[in-house]
PDB file of C-alpha atoms in Angstrom:
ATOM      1  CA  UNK A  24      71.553 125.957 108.102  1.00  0.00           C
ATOM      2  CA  UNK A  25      72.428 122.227 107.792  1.00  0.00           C
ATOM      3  CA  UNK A  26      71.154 120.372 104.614  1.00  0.00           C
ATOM      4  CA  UNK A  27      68.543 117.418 105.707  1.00  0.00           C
ATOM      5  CA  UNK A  28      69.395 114.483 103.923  1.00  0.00           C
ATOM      6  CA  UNK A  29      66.399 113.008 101.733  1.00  0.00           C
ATOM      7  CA  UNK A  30      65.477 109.044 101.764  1.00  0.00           C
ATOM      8  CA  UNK A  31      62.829 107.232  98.631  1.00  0.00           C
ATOM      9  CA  UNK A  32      60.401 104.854 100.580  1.00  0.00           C
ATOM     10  CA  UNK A  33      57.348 103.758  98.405  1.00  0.00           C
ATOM     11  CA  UNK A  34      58.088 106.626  96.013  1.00  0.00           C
ATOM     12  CA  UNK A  35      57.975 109.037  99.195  1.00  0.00           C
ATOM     13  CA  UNK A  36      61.159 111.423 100.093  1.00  0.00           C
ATOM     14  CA  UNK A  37      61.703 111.203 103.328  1.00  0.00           C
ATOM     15  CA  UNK A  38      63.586 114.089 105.194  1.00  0.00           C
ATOM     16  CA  UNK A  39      66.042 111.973 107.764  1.00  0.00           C
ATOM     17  CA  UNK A  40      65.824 114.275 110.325  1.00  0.00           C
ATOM     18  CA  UNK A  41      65.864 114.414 113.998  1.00  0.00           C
ATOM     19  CA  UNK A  42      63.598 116.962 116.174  1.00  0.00           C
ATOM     20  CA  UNK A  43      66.341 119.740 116.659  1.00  0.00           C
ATOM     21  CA  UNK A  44      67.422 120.234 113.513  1.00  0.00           C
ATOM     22  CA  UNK A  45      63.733 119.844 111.519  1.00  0.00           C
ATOM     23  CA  UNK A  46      62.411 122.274 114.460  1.00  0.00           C
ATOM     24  CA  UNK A  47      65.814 124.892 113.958  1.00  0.00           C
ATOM     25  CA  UNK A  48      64.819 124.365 110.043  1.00  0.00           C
ATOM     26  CA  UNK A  49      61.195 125.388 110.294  1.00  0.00           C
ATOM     27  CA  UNK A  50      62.071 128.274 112.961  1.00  0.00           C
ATOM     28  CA  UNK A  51      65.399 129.540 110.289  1.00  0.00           C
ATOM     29  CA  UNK A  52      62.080 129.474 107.104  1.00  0.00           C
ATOM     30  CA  UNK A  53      59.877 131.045 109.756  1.00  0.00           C
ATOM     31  CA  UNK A  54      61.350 134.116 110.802  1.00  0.00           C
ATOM     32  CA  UNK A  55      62.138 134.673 107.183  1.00  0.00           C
ATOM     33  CA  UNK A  56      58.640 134.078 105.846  1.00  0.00           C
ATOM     34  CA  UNK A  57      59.692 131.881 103.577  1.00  0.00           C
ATOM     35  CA  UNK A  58      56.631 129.604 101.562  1.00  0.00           C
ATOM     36  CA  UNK A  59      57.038 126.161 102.847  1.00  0.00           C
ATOM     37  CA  UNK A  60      55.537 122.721 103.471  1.00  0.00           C
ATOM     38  CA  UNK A  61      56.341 120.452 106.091  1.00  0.00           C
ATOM     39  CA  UNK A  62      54.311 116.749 106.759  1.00  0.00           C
ATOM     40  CA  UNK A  63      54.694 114.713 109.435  1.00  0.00           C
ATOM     41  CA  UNK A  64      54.035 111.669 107.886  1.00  0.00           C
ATOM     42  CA  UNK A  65      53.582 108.365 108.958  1.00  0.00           C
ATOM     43  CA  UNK A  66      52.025 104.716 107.404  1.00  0.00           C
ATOM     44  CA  UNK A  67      48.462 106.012 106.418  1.00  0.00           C
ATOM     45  CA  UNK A  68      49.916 109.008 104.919  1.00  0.00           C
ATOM     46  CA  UNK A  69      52.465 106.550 102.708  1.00  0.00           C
ATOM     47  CA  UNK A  70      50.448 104.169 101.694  1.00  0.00           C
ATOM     48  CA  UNK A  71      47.625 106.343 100.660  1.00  0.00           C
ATOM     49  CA  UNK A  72      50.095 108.271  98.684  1.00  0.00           C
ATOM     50  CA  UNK A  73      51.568 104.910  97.081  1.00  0.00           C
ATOM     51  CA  UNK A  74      48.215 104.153  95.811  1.00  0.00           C
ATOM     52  CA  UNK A  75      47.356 107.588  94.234  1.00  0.00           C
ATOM     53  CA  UNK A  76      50.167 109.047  91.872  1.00  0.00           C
ATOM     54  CA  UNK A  77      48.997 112.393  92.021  1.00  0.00           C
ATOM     55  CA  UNK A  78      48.979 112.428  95.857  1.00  0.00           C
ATOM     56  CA  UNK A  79      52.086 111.538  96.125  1.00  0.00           C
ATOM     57  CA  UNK A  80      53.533 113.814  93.230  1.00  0.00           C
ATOM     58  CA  UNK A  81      51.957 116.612  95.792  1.00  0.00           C
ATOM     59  CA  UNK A  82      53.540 115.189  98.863  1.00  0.00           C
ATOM     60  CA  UNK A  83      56.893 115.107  97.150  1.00  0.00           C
ATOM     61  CA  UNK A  84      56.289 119.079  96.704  1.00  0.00           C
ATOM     62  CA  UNK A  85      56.364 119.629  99.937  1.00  0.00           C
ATOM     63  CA  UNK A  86      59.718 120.600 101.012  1.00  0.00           C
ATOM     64  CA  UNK A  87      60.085 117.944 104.502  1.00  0.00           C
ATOM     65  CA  UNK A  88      58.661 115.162 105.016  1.00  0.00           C
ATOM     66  CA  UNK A  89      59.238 113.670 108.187  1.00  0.00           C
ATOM     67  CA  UNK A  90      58.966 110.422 109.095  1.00  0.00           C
ATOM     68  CA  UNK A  91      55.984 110.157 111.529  1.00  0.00           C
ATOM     69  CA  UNK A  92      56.368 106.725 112.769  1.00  0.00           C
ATOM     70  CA  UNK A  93      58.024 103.981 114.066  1.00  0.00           C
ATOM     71  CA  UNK A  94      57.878 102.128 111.238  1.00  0.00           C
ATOM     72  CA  UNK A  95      58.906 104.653 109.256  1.00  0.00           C
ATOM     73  CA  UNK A  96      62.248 105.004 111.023  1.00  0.00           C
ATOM     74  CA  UNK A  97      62.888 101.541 110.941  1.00  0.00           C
ATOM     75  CA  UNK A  98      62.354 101.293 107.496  1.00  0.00           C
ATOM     76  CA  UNK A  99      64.639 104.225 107.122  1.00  0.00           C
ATOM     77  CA  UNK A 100      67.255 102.496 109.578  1.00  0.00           C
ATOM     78  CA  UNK A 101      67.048  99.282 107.457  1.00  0.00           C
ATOM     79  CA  UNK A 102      67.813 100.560 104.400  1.00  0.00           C
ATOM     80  CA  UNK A 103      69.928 103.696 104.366  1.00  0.00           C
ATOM     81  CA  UNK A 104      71.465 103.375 107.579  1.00  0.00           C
ATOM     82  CA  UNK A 105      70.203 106.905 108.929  1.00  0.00           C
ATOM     83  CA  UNK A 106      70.907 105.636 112.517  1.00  0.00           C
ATOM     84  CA  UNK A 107      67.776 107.747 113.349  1.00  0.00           C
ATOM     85  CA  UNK A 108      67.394 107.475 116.821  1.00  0.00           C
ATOM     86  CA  UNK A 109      63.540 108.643 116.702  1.00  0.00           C
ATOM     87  CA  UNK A 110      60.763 109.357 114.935  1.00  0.00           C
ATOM     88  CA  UNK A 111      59.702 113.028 113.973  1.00  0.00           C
ATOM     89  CA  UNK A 112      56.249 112.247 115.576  1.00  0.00           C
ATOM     90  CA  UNK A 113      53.838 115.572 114.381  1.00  0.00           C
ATOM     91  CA  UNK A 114      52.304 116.184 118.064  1.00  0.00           C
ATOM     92  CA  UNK A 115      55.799 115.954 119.809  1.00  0.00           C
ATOM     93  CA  UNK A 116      57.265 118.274 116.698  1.00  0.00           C
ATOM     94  CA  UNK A 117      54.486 120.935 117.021  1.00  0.00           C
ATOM     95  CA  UNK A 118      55.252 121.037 120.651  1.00  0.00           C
ATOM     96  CA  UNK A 119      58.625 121.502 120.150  1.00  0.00           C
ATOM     97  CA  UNK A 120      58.089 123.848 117.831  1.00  0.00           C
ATOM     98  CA  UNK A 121      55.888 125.959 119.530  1.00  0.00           C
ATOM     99  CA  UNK A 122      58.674 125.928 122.441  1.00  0.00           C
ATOM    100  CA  UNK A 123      61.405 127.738 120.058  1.00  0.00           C
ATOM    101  CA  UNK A 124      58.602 129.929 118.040  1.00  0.00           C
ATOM    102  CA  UNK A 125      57.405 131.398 122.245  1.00  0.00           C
ATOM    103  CA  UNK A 126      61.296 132.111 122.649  1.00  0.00           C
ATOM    104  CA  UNK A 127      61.298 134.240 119.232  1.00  0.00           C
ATOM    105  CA  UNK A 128      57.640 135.708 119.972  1.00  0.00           C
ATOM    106  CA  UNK A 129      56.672 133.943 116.547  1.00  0.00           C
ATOM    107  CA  UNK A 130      52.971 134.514 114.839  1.00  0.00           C
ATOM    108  CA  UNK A 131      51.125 131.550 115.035  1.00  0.00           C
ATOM    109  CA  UNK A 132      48.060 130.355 112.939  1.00  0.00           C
ATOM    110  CA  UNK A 133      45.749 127.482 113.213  1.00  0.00           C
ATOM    111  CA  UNK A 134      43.816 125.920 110.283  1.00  0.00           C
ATOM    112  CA  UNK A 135      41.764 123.378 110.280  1.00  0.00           C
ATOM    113  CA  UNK A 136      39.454 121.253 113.242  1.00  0.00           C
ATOM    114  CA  UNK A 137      36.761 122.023 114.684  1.00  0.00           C
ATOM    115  CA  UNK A 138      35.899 125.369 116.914  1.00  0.00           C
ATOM    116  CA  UNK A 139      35.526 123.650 120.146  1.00  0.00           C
ATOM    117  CA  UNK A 140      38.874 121.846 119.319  1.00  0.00           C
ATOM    118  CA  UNK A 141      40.684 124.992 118.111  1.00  0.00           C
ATOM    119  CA  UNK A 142      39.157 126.959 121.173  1.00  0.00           C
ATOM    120  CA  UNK A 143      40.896 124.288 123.757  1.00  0.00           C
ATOM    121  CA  UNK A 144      44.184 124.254 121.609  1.00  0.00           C
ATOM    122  CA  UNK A 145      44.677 128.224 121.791  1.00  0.00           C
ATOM    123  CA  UNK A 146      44.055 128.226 125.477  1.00  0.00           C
ATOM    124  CA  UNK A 147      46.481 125.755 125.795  1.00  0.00           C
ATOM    125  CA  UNK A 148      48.960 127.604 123.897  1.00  0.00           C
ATOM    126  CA  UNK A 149      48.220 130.517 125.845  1.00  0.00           C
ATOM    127  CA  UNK A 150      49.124 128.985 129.308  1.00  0.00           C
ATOM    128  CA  UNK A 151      52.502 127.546 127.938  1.00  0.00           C
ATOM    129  CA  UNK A 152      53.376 129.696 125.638  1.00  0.00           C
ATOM    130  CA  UNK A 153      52.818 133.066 126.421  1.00  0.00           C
ATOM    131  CA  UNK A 154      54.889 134.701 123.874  1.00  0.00           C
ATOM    132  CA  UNK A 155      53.531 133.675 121.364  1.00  0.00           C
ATOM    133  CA  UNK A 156      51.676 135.605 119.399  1.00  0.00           C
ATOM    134  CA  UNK A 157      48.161 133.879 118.252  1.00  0.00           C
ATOM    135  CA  UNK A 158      47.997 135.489 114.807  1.00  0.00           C
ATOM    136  CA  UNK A 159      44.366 133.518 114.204  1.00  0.00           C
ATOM    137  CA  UNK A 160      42.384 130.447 113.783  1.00  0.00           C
ATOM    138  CA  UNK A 161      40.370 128.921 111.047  1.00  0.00           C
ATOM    139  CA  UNK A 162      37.802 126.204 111.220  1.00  0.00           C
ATOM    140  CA  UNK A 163      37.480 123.941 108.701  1.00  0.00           C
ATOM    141  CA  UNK A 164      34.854 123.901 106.466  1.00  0.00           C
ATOM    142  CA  UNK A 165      35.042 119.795 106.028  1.00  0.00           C
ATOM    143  CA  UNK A 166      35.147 120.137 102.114  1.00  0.00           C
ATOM    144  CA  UNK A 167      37.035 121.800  99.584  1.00  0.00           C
ATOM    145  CA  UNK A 168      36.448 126.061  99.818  1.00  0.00           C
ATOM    146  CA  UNK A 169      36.006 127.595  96.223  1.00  0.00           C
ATOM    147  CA  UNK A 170      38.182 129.324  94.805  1.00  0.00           C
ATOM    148  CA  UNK A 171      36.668 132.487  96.169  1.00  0.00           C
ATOM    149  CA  UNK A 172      36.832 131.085  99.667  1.00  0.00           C
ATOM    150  CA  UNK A 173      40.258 130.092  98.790  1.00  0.00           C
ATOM    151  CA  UNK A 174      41.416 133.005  97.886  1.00  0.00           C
ATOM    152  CA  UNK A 175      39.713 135.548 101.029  1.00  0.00           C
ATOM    153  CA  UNK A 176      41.698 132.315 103.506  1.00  0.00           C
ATOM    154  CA  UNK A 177      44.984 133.131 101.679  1.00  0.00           C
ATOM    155  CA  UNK A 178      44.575 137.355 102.347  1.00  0.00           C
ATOM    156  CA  UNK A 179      43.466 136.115 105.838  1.00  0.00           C
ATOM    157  CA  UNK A 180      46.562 134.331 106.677  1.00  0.00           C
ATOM    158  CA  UNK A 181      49.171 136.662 104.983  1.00  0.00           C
ATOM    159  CA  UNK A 182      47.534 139.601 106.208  1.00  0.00           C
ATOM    160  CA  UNK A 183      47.589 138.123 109.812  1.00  0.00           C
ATOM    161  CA  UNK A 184      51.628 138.257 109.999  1.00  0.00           C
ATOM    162  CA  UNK A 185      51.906 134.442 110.882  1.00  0.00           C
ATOM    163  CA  UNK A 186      55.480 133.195 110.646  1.00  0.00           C
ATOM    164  CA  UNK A 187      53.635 129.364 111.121  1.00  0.00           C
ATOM    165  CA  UNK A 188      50.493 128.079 109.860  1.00  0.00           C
ATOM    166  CA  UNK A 189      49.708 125.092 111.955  1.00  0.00           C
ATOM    167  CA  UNK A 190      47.509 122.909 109.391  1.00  0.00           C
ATOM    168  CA  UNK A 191      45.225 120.071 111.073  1.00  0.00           C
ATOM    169  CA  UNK A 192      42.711 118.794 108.542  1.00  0.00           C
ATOM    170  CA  UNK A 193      43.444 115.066 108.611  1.00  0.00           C
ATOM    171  CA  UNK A 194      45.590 112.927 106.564  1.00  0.00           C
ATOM    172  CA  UNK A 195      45.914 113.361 103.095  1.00  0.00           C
ATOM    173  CA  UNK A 196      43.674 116.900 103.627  1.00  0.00           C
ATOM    174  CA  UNK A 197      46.245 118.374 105.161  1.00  0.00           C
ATOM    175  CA  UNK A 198      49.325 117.323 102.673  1.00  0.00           C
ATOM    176  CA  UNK A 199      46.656 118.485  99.861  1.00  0.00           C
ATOM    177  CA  UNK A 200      46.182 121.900 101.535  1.00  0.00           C
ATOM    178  CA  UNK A 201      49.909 122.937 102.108  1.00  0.00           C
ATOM    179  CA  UNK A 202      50.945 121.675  98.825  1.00  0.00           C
ATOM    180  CA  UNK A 203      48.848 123.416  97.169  1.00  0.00           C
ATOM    181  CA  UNK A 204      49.644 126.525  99.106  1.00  0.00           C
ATOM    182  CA  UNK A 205      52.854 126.616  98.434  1.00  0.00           C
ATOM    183  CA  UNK A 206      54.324 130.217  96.846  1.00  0.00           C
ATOM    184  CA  UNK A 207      50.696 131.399  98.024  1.00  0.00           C
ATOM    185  CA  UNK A 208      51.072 131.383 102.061  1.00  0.00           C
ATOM    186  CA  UNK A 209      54.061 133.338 103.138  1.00  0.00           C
ATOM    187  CA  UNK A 210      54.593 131.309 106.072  1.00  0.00           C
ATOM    188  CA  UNK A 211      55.908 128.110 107.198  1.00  0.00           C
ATOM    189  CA  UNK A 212      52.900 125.391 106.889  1.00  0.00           C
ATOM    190  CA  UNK A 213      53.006 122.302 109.200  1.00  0.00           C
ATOM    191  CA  UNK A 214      50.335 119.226 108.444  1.00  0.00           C
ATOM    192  CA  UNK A 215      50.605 118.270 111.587  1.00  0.00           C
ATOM    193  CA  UNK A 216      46.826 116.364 111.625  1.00  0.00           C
ATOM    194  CA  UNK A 217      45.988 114.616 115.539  1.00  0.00           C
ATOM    195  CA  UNK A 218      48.102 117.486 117.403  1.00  0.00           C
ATOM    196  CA  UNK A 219      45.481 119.104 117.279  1.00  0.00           C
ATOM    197  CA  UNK A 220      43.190 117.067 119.485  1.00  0.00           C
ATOM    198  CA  UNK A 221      46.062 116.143 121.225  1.00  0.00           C
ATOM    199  CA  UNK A 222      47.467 119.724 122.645  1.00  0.00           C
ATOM    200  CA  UNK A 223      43.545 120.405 122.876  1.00  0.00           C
ATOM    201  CA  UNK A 224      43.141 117.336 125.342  1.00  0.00           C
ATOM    202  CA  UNK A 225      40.259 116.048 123.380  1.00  0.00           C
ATOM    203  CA  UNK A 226      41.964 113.219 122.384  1.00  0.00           C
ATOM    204  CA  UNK A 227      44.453 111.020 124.411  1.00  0.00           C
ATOM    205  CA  UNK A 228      47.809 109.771 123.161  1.00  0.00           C
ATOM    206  CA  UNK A 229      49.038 106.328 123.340  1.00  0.00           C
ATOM    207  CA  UNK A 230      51.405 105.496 126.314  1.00  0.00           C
ATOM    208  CA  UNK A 231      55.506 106.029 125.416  1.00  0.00           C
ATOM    209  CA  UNK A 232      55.532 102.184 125.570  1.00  0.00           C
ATOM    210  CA  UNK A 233      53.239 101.947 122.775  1.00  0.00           C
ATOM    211  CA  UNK A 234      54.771 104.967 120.629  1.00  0.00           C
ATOM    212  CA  UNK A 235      57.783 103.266 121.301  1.00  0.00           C
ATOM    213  CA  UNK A 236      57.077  99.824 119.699  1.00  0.00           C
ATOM    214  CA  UNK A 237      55.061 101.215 116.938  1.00  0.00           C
ATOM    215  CA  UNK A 238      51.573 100.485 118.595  1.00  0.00           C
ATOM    216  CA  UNK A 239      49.826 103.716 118.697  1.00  0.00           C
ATOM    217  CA  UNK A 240      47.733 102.586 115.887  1.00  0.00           C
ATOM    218  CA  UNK A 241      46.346  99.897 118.189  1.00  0.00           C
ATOM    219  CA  UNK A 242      45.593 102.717 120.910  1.00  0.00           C
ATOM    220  CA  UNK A 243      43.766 104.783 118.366  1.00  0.00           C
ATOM    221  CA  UNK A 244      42.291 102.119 117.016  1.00  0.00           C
ATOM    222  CA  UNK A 245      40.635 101.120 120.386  1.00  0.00           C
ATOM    223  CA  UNK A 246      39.846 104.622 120.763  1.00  0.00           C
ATOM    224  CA  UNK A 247      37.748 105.256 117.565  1.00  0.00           C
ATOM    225  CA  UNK A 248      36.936 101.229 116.016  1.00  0.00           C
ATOM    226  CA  UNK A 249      34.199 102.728 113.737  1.00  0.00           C
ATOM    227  CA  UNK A 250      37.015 105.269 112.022  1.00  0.00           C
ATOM    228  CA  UNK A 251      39.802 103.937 111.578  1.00  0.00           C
ATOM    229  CA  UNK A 252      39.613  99.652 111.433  1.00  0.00           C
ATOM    230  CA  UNK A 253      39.165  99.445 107.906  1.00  0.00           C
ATOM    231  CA  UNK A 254      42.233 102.079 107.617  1.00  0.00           C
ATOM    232  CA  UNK A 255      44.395 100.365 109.742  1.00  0.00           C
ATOM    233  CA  UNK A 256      43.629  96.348 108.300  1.00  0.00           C
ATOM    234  CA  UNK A 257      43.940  97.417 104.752  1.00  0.00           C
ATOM    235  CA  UNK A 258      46.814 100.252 105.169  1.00  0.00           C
ATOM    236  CA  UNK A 259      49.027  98.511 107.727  1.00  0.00           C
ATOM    237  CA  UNK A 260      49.221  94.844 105.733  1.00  0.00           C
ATOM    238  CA  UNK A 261      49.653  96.815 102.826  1.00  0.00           C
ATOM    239  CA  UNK A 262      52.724  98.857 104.538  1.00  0.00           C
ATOM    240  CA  UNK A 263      54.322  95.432 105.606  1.00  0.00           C
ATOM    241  CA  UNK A 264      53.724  93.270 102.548  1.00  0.00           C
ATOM    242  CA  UNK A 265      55.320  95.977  99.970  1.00  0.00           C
ATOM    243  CA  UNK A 266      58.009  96.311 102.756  1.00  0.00           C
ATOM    244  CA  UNK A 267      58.745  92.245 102.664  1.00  0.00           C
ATOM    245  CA  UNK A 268      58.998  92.416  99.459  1.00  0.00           C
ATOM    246  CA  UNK A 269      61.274  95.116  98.854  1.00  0.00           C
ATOM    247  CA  UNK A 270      63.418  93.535 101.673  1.00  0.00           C
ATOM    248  CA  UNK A 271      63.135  89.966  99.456  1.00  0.00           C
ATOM    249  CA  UNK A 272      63.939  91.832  95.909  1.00  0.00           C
ATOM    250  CA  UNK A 273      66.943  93.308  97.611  1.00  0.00           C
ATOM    251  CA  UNK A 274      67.990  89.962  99.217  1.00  0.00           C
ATOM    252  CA  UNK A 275      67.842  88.108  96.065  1.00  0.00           C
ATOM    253  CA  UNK A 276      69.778  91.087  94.057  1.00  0.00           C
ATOM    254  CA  UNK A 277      72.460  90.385  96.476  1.00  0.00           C
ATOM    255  CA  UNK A 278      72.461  86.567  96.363  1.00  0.00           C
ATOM    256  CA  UNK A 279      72.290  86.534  92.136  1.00  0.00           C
TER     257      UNK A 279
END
């Protein structure tokens, strides 16, 4: 399997990845049940992480980070010439997974949402995916379980034969939850957060144009004002002034 090169942004590593060979990585750990994390990750997810060292000492455990976001990928472009031609965007890489884990009739488990939302997802699977098998679902309890709870959700996965834990418990939940799961889960755990709604239909995406020019948070944003304007005015000025000034610091280290 082909070694994905690793990128520092705002203390976060950064797989550099494309879709086919993060999705042929996740499948290659899947089928072999191997214990690991992957976050699709995008400006929320970094900043929050920036601001909170032990966040992001637990995002950094997780073994690919992927760089959900056009900004992201620019940054990426900008300053390690990765010549990405896309972001690893978590709905479109569930998808895709999903896709290759049908064609090797992979377990599949879903943690995380609501049951309504899970419900919709799994019938959703089931009429495009047919082969694969549905190992289980979890709904999330919307707070941390105990340790005994944690412990009877870990036999429950394991003992379901999932290859792929799909984990959807919002952003930084979901990084939380798989790194902490790590060596615990044998399985392949994707924070994949809004796919969830997404693949369920209970949420609509933002138009390719939009995804395109890094504007989906302006979609969402429309969609749910009450939710998310105080994380997108503080997070996203945040994102660009510590990104102006790394461009600056580097502009004078090369003028000195």
């Amino acid at each position: 399997m082909k070694t994905l090169p690793t990128h520092e942004l705002l203390g976060i590593h950064y797989t550099a990845s494309d879709y086919e060979h993060i999705t042929q990585a996740i499948i290659t750990h899947a089928v072999n049940k191997d214990s690991i994390g992957v976050s699709a990750l995008a400006v929320h997810g970094l900043i929050e992480s920036y601001r909170n060292p032990p966040l992001k000492s637990l995002v950094n455990s997780i073994h690919y980070v992927v760089p959900d976001g056009q900004p992201i990928k620019w940054c990426l472009n900008y300053f390690y010439r990765t010549q990405l031609k896309d972001r690893v965007y978590g709905p479109t890489l569930t998808w895709k997974v999903l896709e290759k884990a049908n064609e090797g009739k992979l377990g599949i488990y879903l943690y995380g949402s609501t049951e309504r939302t899970l419900q919709l997802f799994q019938e959703n699977i089931k009429r495009h995916f047919p082969d694969i098998q549905l190992a289980g679902h979890h709904v999330d309890r919307f707070r941390d379980a105990t340790e005994e709870e944690d412990k009877a959700d870990i036999a429950k996965i394991n003992q379901s034969g999932a290859q792929i834990i799909l984990v959807g418990r919002g952003c930084p939940r979901q990084e939380i939850w798989v790194a902490d799961h790590i060596g615990k889960i044998q399985g392949v755990m994707m924070a994949v957060g809004a796919a969830f709604d997404f693949h369920a239909n209970t949420l609509k995406q933002a138009p390719s144009w939009m995804q395109n020019n890094g504007l989906e948070w302006l979609f969402r944003l429309i969609q749910e004002p009450g939710r998310l304007w105080k994380r997108y005015l503080f997070t996203n000025s945040t994102f660009i002034y510590l990104i102006l000034s790394k461009i600056v610091k580097l502009f004078m280290a090369y003028t000195s």
